[in-house]
Each structure stands twice: as C-alpha cells, then as structure tokens.
Short mmCIF file of C-alpha atoms in Angstrom, two decimals:
data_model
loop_
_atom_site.label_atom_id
_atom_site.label_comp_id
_atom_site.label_asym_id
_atom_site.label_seq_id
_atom_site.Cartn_x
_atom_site.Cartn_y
_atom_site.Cartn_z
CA UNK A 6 42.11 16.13 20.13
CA UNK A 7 39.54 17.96 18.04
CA UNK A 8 36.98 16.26 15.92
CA UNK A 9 38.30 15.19 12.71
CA UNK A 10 34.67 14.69 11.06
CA UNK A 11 33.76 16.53 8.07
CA UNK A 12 30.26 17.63 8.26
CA UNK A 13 27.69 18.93 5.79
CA UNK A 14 24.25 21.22 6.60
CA UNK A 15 21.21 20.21 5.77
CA UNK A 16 20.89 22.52 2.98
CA UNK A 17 23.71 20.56 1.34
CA UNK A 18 22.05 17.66 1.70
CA UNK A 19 19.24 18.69 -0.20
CA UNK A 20 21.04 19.64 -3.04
CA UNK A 21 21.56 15.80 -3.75
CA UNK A 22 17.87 15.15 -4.81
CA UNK A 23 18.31 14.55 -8.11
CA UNK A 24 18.02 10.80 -9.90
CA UNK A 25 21.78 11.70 -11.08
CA UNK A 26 22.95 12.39 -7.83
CA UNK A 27 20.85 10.59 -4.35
CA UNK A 28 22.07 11.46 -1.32
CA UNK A 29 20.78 10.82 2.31
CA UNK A 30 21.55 10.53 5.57
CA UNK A 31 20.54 7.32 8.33
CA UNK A 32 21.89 7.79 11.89
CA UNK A 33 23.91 11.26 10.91
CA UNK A 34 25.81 9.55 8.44
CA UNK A 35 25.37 10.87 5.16
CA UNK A 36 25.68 8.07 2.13
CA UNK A 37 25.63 8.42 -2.03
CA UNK A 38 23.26 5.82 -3.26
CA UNK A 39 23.33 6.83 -6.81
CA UNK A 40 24.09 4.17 -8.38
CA UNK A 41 22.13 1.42 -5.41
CA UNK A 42 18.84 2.71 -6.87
CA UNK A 43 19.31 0.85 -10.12
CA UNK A 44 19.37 -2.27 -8.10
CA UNK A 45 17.43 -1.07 -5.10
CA UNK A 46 14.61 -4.27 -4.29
CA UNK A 47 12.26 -2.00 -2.89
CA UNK A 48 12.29 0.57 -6.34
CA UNK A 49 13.80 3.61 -7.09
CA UNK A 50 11.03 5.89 -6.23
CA UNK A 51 11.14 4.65 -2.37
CA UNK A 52 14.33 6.03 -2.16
CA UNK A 53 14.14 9.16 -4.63
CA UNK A 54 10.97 10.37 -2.66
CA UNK A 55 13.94 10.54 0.92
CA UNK A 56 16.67 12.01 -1.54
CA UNK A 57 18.86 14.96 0.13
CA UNK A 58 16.62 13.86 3.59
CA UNK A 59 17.72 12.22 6.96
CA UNK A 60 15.89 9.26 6.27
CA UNK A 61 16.53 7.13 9.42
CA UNK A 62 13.05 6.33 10.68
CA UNK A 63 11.81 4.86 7.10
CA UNK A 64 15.32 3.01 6.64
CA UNK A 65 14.82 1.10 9.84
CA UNK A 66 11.09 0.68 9.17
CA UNK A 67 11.94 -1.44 5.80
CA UNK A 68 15.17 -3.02 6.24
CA UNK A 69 16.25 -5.80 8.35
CA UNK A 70 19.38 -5.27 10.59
CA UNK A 71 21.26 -7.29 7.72
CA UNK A 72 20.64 -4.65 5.43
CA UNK A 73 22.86 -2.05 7.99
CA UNK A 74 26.56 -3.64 7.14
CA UNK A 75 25.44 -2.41 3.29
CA UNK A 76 25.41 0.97 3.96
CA UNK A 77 29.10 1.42 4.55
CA UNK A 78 29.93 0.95 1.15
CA UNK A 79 28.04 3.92 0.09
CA UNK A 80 29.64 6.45 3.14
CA UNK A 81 30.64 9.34 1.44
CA UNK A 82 32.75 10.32 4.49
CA UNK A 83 30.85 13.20 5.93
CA UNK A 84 28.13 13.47 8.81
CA UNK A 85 25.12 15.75 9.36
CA UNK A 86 26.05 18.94 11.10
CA UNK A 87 23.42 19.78 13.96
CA UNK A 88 22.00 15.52 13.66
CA UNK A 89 19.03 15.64 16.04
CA UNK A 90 16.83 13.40 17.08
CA UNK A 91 13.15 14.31 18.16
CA UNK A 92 11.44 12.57 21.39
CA UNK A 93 8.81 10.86 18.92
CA UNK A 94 11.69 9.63 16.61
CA UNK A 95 13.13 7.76 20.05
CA UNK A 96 10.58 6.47 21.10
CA UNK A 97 9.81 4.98 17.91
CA UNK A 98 13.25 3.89 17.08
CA UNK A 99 13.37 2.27 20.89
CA UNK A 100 10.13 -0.06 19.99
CA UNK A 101 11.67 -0.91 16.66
CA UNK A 102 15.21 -2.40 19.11
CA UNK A 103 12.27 -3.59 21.37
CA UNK A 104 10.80 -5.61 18.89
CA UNK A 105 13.73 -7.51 17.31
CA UNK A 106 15.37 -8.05 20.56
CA UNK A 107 11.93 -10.07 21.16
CA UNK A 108 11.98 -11.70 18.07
CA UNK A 109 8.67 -10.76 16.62
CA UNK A 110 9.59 -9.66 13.52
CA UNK A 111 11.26 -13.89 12.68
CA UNK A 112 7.95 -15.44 14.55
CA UNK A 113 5.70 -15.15 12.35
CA UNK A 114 3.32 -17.72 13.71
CA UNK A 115 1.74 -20.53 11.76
CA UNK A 116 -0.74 -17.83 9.85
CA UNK A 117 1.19 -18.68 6.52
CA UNK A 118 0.05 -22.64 6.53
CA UNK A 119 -3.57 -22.00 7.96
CA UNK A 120 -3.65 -19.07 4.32
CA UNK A 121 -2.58 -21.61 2.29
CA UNK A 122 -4.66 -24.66 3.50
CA UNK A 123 -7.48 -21.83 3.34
CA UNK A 124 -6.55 -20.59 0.21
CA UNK A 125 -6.95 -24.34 -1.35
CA UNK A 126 -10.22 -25.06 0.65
CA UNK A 127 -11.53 -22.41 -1.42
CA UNK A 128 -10.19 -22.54 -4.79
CA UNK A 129 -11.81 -26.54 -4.64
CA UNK A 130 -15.52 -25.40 -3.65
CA UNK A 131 -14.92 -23.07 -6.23
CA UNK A 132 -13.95 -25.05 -8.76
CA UNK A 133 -16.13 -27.87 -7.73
CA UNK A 134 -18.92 -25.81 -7.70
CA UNK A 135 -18.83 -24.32 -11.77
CA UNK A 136 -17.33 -27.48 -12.96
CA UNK A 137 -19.88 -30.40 -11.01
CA UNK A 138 -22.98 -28.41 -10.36
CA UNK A 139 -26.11 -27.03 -12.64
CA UNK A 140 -27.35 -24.79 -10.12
CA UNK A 141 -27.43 -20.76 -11.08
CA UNK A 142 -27.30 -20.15 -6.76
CA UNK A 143 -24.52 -22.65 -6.89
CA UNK A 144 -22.83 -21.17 -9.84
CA UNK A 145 -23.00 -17.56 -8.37
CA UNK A 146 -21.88 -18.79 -4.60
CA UNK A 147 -18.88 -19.96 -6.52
CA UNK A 148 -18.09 -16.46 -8.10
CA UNK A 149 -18.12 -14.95 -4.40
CA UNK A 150 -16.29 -18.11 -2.82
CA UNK A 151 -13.41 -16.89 -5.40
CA UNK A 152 -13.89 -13.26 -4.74
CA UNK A 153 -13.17 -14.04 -1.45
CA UNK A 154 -10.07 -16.09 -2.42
CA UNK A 155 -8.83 -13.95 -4.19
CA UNK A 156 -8.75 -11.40 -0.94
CA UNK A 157 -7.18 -13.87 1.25
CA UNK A 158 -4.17 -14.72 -1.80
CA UNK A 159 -3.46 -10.57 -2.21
CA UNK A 160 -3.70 -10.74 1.70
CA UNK A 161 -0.78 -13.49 1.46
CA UNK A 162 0.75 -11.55 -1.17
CA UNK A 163 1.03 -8.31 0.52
CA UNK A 164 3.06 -10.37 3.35
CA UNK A 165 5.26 -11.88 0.97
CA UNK A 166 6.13 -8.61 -0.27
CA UNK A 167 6.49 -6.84 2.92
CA UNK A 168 9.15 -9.92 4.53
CA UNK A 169 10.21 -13.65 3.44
CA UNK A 170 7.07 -15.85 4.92
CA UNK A 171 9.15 -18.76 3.40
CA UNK A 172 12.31 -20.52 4.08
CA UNK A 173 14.40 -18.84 1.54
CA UNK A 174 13.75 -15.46 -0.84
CA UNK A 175 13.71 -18.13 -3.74
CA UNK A 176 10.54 -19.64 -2.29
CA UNK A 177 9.65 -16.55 -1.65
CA UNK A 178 9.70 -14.90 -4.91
CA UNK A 179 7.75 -18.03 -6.06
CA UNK A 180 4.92 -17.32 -3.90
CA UNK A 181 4.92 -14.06 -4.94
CA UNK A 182 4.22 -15.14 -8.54
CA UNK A 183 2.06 -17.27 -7.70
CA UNK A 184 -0.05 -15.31 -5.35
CA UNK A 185 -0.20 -12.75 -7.27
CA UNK A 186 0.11 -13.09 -11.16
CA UNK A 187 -1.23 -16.86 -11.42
CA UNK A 188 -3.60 -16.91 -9.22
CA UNK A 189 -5.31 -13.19 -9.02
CA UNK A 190 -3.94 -11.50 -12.40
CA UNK A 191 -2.23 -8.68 -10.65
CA UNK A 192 1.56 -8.34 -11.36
CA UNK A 193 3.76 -8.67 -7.90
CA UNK A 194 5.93 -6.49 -9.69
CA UNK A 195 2.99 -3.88 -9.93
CA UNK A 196 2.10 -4.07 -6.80
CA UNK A 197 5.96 -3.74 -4.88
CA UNK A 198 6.20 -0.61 -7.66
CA UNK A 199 3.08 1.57 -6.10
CA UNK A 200 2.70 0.08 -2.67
CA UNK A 201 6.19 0.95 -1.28
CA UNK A 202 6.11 4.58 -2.97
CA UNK A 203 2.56 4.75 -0.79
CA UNK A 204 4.28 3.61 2.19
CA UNK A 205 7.65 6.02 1.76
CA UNK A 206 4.51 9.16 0.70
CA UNK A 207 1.61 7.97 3.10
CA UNK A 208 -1.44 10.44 1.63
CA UNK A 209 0.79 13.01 -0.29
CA UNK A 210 -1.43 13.85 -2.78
CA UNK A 211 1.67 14.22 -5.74
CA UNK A 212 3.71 11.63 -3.58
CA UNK A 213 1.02 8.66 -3.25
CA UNK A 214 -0.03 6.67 -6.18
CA UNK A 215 -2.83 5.32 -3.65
CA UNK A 216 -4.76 9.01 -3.65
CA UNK A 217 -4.02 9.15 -7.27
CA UNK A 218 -7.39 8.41 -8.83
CA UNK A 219 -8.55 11.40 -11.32
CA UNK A 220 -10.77 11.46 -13.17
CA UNK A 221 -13.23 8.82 -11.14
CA UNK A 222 -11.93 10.32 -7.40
CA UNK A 223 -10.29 13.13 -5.70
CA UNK A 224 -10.44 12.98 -1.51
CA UNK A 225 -9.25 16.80 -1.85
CA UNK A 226 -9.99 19.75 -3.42
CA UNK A 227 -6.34 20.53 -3.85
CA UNK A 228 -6.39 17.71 -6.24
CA UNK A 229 -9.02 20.82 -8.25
CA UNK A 230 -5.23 22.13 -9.03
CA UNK A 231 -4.18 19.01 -11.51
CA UNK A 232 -0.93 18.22 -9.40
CA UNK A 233 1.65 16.69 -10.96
CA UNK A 234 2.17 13.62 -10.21
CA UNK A 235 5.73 12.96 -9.48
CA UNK A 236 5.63 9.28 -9.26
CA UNK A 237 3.56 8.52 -12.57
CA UNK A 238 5.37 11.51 -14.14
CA UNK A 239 2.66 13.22 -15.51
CA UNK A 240 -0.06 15.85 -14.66
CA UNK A 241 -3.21 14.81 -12.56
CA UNK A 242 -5.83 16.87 -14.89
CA UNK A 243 -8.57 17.93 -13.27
CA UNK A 244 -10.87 18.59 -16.23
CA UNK A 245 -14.51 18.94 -17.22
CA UNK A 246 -14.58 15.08 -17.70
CA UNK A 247 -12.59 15.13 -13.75
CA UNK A 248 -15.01 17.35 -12.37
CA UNK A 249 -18.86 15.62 -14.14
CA UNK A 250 -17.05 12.53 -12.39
CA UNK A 251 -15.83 13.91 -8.87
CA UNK A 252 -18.99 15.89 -8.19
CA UNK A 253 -20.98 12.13 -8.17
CA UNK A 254 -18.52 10.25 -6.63
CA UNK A 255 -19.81 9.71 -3.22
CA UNK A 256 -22.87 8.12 -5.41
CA UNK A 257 -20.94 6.32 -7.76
CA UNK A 258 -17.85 5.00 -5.08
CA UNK A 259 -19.15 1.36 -4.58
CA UNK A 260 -20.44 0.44 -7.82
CA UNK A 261 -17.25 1.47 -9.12
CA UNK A 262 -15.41 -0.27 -6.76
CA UNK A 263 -17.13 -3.37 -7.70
CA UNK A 264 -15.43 -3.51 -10.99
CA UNK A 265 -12.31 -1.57 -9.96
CA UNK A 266 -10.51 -5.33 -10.31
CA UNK A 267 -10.54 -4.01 -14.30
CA UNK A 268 -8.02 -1.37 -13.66
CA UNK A 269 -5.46 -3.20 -11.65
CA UNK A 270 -5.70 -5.78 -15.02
CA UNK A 271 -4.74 -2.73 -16.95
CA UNK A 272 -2.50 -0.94 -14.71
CA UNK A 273 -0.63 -4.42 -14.68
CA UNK A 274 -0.26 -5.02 -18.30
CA UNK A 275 0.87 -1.28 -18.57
CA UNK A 276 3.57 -1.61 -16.56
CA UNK A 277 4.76 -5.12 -17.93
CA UNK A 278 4.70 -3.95 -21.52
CA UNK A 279 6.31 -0.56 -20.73
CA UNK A 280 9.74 0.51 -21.51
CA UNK A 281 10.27 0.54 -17.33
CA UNK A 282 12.74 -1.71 -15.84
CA UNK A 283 10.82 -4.02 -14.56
CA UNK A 284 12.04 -6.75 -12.11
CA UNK A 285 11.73 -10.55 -13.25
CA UNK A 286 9.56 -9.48 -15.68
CA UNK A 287 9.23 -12.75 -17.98
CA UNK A 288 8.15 -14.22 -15.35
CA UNK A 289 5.85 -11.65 -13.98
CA UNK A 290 4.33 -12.06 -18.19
CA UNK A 291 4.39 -15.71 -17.79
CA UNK A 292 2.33 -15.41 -14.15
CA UNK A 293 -0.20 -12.90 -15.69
CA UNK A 294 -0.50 -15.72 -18.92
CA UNK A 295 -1.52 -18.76 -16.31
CA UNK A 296 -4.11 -16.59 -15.01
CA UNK A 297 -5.61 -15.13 -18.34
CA UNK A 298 -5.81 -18.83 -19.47
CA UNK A 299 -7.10 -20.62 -16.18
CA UNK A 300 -9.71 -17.61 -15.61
CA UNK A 301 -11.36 -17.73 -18.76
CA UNK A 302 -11.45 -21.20 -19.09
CA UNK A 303 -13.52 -21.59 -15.82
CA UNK A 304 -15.88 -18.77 -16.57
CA UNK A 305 -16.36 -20.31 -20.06
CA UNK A 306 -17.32 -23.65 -18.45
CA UNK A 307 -20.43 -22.06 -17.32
CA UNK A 308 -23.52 -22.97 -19.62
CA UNK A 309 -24.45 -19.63 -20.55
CA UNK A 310 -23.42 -15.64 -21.17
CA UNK A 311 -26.02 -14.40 -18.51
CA UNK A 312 -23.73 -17.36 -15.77
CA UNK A 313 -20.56 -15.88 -17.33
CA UNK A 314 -21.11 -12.37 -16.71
CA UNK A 315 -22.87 -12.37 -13.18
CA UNK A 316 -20.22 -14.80 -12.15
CA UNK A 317 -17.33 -12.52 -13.13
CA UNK A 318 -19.92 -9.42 -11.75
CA UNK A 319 -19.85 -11.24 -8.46
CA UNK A 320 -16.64 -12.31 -7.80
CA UNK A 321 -15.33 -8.86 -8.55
CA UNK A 322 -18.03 -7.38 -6.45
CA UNK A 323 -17.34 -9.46 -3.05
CA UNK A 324 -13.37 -8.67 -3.48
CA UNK A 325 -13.93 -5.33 -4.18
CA UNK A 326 -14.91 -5.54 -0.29
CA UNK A 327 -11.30 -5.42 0.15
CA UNK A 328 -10.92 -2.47 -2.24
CA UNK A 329 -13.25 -0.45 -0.07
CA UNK A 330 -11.11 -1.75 2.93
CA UNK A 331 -7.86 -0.25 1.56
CA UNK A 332 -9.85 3.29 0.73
CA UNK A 333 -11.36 3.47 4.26
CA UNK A 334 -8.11 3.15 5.87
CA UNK A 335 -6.73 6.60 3.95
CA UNK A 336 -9.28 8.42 2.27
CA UNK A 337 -10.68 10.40 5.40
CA UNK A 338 -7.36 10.96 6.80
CA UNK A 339 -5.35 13.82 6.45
CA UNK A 340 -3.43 14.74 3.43
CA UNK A 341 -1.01 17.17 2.34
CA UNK A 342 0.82 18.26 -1.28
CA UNK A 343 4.39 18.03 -1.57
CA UNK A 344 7.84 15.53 -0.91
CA UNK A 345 7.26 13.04 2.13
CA UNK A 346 10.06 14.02 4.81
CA UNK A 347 12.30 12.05 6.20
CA UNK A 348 12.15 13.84 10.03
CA UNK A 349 8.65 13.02 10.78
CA UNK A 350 8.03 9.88 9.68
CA UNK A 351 5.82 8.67 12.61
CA UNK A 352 4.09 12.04 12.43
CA UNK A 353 2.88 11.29 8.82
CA UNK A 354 2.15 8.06 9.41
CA UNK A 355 -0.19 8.61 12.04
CA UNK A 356 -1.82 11.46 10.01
CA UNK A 357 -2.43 9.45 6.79
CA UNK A 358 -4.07 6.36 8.23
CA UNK A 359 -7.24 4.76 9.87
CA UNK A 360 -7.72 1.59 11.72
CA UNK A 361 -10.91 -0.25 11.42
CA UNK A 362 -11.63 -1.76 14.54
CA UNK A 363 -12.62 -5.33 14.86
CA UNK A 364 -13.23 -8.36 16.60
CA UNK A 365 -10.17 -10.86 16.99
CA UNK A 366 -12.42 -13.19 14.87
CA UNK A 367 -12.22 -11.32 11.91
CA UNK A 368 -8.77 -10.66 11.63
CA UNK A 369 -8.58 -13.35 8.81
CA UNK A 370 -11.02 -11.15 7.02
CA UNK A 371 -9.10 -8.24 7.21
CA UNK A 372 -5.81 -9.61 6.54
CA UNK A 373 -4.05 -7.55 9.76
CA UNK A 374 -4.68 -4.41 7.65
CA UNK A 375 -7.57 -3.48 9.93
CA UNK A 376 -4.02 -2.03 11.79
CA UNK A 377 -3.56 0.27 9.58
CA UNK A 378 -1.33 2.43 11.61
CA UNK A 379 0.57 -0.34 12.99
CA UNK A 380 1.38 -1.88 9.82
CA UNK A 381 2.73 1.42 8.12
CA UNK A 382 5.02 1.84 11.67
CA UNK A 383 6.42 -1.31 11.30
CA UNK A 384 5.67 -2.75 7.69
CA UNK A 385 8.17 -6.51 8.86
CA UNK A 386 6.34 -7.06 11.13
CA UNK A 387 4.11 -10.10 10.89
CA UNK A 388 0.48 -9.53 11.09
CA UNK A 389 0.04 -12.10 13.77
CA UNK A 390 1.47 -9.49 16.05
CA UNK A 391 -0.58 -6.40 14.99
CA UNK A 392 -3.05 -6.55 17.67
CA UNK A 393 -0.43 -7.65 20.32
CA UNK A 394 1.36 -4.09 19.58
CA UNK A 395 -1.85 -2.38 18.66
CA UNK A 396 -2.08 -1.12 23.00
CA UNK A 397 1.65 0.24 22.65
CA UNK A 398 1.03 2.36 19.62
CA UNK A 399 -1.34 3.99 21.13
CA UNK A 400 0.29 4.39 24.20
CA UNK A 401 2.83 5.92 22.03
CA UNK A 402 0.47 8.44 20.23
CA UNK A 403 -0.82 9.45 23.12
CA UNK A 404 2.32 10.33 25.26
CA UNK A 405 3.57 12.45 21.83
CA UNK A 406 -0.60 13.96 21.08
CA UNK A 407 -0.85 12.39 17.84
CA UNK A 408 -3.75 10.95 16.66
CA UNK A 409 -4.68 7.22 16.65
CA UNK A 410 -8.26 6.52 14.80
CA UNK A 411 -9.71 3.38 15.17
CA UNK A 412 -13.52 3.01 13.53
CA UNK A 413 -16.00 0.38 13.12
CA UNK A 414 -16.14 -0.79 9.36
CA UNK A 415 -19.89 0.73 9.29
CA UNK A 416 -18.12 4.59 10.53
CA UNK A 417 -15.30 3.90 8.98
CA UNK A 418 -17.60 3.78 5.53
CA UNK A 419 -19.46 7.00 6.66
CA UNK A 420 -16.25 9.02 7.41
CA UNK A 421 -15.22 7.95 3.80
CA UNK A 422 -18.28 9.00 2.01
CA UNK A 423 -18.41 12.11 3.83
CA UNK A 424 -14.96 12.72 2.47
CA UNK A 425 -15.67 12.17 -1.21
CA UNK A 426 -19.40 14.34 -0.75
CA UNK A 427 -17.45 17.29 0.51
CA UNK A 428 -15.06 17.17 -2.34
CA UNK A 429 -18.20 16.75 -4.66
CA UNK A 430 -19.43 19.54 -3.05
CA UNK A 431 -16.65 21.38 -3.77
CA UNK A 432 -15.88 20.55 -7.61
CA UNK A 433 -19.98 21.40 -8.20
CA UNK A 434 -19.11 24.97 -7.00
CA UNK A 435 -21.97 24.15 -4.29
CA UNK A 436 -19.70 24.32 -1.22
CA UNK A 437 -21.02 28.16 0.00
CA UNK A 438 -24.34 26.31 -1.14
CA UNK A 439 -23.54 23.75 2.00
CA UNK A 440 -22.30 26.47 4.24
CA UNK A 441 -25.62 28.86 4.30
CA UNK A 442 -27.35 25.83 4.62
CA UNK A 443 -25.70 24.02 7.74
CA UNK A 444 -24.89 27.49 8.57
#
C-alpha cells in the first residue's frame, strides 16, 4: 500500500509567515496556529519569529509534554516532505527525553523556600534599617541590602516565568505579581513579552529586544545600518545623537548601567498603557501601583534629600550588578541580522551566549544564570540542576565542535568592554586608525 500522506516542501511552508496566516511544523507535522497566537501564554512574537519554520527543537525546549496532545487540534493534515533531522538536533532532543524520564524538570529542590525566607530576611534589615536607625552608613547599607533584594526577587521571578515553582499556575501567577510588579516595579507582563522573543531570537540583532539598545549601545557595527526592528516595529536609527553616544560607550557602560533600573520603569509603564493586548493587565497596573506607593514612602522616610537620593543612587547601583550580569552573558558573543531558524536551534544557542564561571557558593548570587548556555537549552529546567548538567553540555558541544564559553566574571567584563570599544571604534570612523596601529 502506498503512502497516503500529503506532503508540503519547505518552500511552502514558508509562505505561511505572515500574522494572518502561521504555519509550522514540530516532528514533520505541519500545524496552522493562526488563530492559537491570540491566546498563545508565551506571546505572539515567540511563535511569529518560527512562522513557515520546522520549529521542533524550540517547541520542546518551552513546552511541557502536556502541551503535545494540543497540537493535534491545529494539524492541518499534511507533513514535511524531505523531514530531517541533524546529529546535533538528536542529540539534543535525546537529553531533553533524558531529562524528564529523570524527573528533573518536576524536582525543583527546596531553592524556592530558602528565596523566599531570603527574600524576607532582607526586605526586614532593610526596612529596619531606614525606618529605626539615624545612621547615614546605616541608611545607605539599607539602599544596597534592597538592591540586592531586589536581584534575588527578579531571580525568583525569572523562574516563575520560565515553569510553575508553586503548587498550582494560580499561585503561580500570584508570585509573579508579586515578584515582580509589587515588589521591584517591573511588569511580569513586560518581562514574559521581551524575554521569550530573546530566547526564540538569541543575539539577532532585528530579532532580540535584548541587543536592542540604540542610541546608548550597539555590540555591532551592523547595528551602523538602523535595522528595523521587527519585534518593536520600528527602525533602530543610528543617528548623530546614536553615534556621539556609541563611540563613548565602553566609558559610559557602568555608570549607565547603574541607573538603567529607570528604563525598565518606563519600558513597563509603556507597555501597560499601550494599545497592546496585554495579559492580566489590571492587575499587572495594580502590582506596578503597590510598588510606586511602598517605594516612595520608604525613601521619603529618610530625614533628608541628600539620604533620599544616594539611597535610591545605591540601591540601583548594587542591582545594576545584575544588569551587567545579563550583558556579559550576550554582548561578546556572536550575533547575526535576520529571522531566528527553527533547524539550528542548538547551533544559535551556543553562538549567542556566555557562561560566567563560578564557585558553587555563589550560585545564589547569580541566580543559575551564570549557565547561560544551559539555561537557554533547556529554559524548564530548574536552576538547581544547572551545574549538575553543566559537564553534559559540554560534552555535547564538544562531540558536535560548537563552542561552549565559560569566563570568570572579571574576563567575562573585559571581553564585554572590548566588544562595545571596537564598536566605538568603529562608529568614530577610527577603526583603520586601530588597525595601523596594532598593525
């Protein structure tokens, strides 16, 4: 009996790339999702950045094997002529079976209570500390105490948003809130809309709103060509403003990033007054409304403007260590222009990221995202296992020659300042300059 399939090319698949018609295909099977992007909970974009792709690697590197039984109701009936699978894509797709058949990504450890126990150990000395003491040291301690609180709670939020750390998605979403709007300012909502488009477009430069930072940055000179940027819809100008900016950025990257907490406020409040759907957004507005009335109520306790300001200056400063954290792990790492593909995910993956290697005793500090790499593989996966896997990735890169980078904080830094120099270089029309020189 012959085989009574009906199959489609590639090139057919493509054709389905628009919002008004999203096609793609997971395990050869080819599947309309037009209308599932409306209600998508990972975002539209996620799945518009894959559309008219095979898109198997990145479905099975978000979803849960609950979410499978889902995608029959979208089969459009036909299959991917000439469905191939490279080596790499096995391999990977073998450690994702590997993984679930071993549980990891349910045990996710008792990290979760010792966060939140931590969380409220610091919030009290804190608050204790601008509310019961006169001391200016004291005073100023307390502004980095909630810096660093305030990196451990987006640390808990970026879990929460990556898998269910509680019992049920209700709690869940509550956490979230919490977490996130209450307790730092910074809309969940916000946050879920740009991070999974960065995970889907790891360092595209028109993909990935994470690389998307003109007129303060640009990591590339192809940024020189104002891109457009397909996921804020809009053209990344590189202009005279762009280029006085970029040409002094390796100077002015950390005392930026010191006060770079002031645009995720605005980026937040953007998006929650914006005409874009927006997920439970009253109560993303009520979240951000708790923590615009606790935050300036504390600061205000403070006896005077000079305590007010360095206060705010220094707990933005200390959490803008974990601002410098997230550039380090992607700045110096390769990049490329153009629509994230679906058939080399674990290729791109390992292109776009760094690992900043540490001690086991400072994995609290660096929330499990020193495993960069590992995270963006498998982005369930609880960071209590990061370091466990951390051997096998590599094992993995290595058997396929890919590249696995793993720097100390302190290279890691210099890599990422060398990065922005050369581009500074570039947009001061001095790069021949630097050529003759190092000759």
């Amino acid at each position: 009996m012959g085989d009574s399939k009906k199959y489609i090319t590639a090139e057919e698949l493509k054709r389905h790339n628009k919002r008004e018609d999203v096609w793609i295909s997971v395990q050869g099977k080819v599947y309309n999702v037009t209308d599932w992007i409306k209600q998508h909970p990972g975002g539209d974009i996620p799945i518009l950045n894959l559309a008219g792709q095979e898109a198997t690697d990145a479905f099975i590197a978000f979803h849960p094997g609950t979410a499978w039984k889902h995608l029959d109701n979208f089969f459009t009936g036909y299959y991917l002529q000439d469905y191939e699978v490279s080596e790499v894509s096995k391999d990977y797709r073998k450690l994702c079976v590997d993984f679930a058949k071993a549980g990891l990504f349910e045990k996710k450890g008792h990290g979760v209570m010792y966060s939140f126990c931590f969380i409220g150990f610091l919030l009290c000395l804190t608050f204790y500390g601008v509310l019961f003491s006169n001391s200016f040291l004291i005073h100023m301690l307390s502004g980095a105490l909630l810096g660093l609180t305030w990196m451990q709670i987006s640390y808990l939020g970026h879990d929460s948003g990556h898998y269910v750390i509680m019992t049920t998605k209700g709690f869940n979403k509550m956490i979230q809130i919490m977490s996130g709007n209450c307790l730092t300012g910074i809309s969940i909502a916000w946050w879920k809309w740009t991070h999974n488009a960065h995970h889907v477009a790891c360092n595209s430069l028109d993909y990935d709103p994470d690389l998307q930072h003109l007129p303060v940055f640009a990591v590339s000179s192809s940024l020189f060509k104002s891109l457009n940027s397909t996921f804020y819809g809009r053209e990344l100008t590189f202009d005279s403003l762009a280029k006085f900016f970029v040409s002094y950025q390796h100077f002015t990257f950390y005392p930026i990033i010191c006060v770079s907490r002031v645009n995720l406020f605005i980026q937040t409040l953007l998006l929650l007054f914006s005409k874009r759907k927006v997920p439970d957004r009253f109560l993303n507005i009520l979240g951000i409304m708790v923590f615009w009335t606790w935050f300036p109520l504390l600061v205000l306790s403070l006896p005077n403007w000079t305590e007010r300001v360095l206060f705010v200056l220094t707990s933005f400063a200390v959490t803008g260590i974990q601002h410098v954290q997230f550039c380090l792990n992607h700045f110096a790492a390769d990049v490329y222009v153009g629509q994230p593909k679906g058939n080399d995910w674990f290729e791109k993956q390992t292109a776009g990221t760094i690992d900043i290697a540490c001690s086991p005793q400072m994995d609290w500090f660096f929330g499990g995202l020193q495993f960069q790499l590992e995270h963006h593989l498998f982005p369930r996966l609880p960071r209590c296992h990061l370091r466990n896997i951390s051997p096998i990735v590599q094992e993995l890169c290595k058997k396929h020659n890919l590249s696995y980078r793993s720097l100390s904080f302190f290279e890691a830094n210099r890599w990422t300042i060398r990065t922005l120099r050369t581009a500074a270089m570039q947009a001061r029309g001095l790069i021949w300059d630097a050529v003759n020189t190092h000759g």
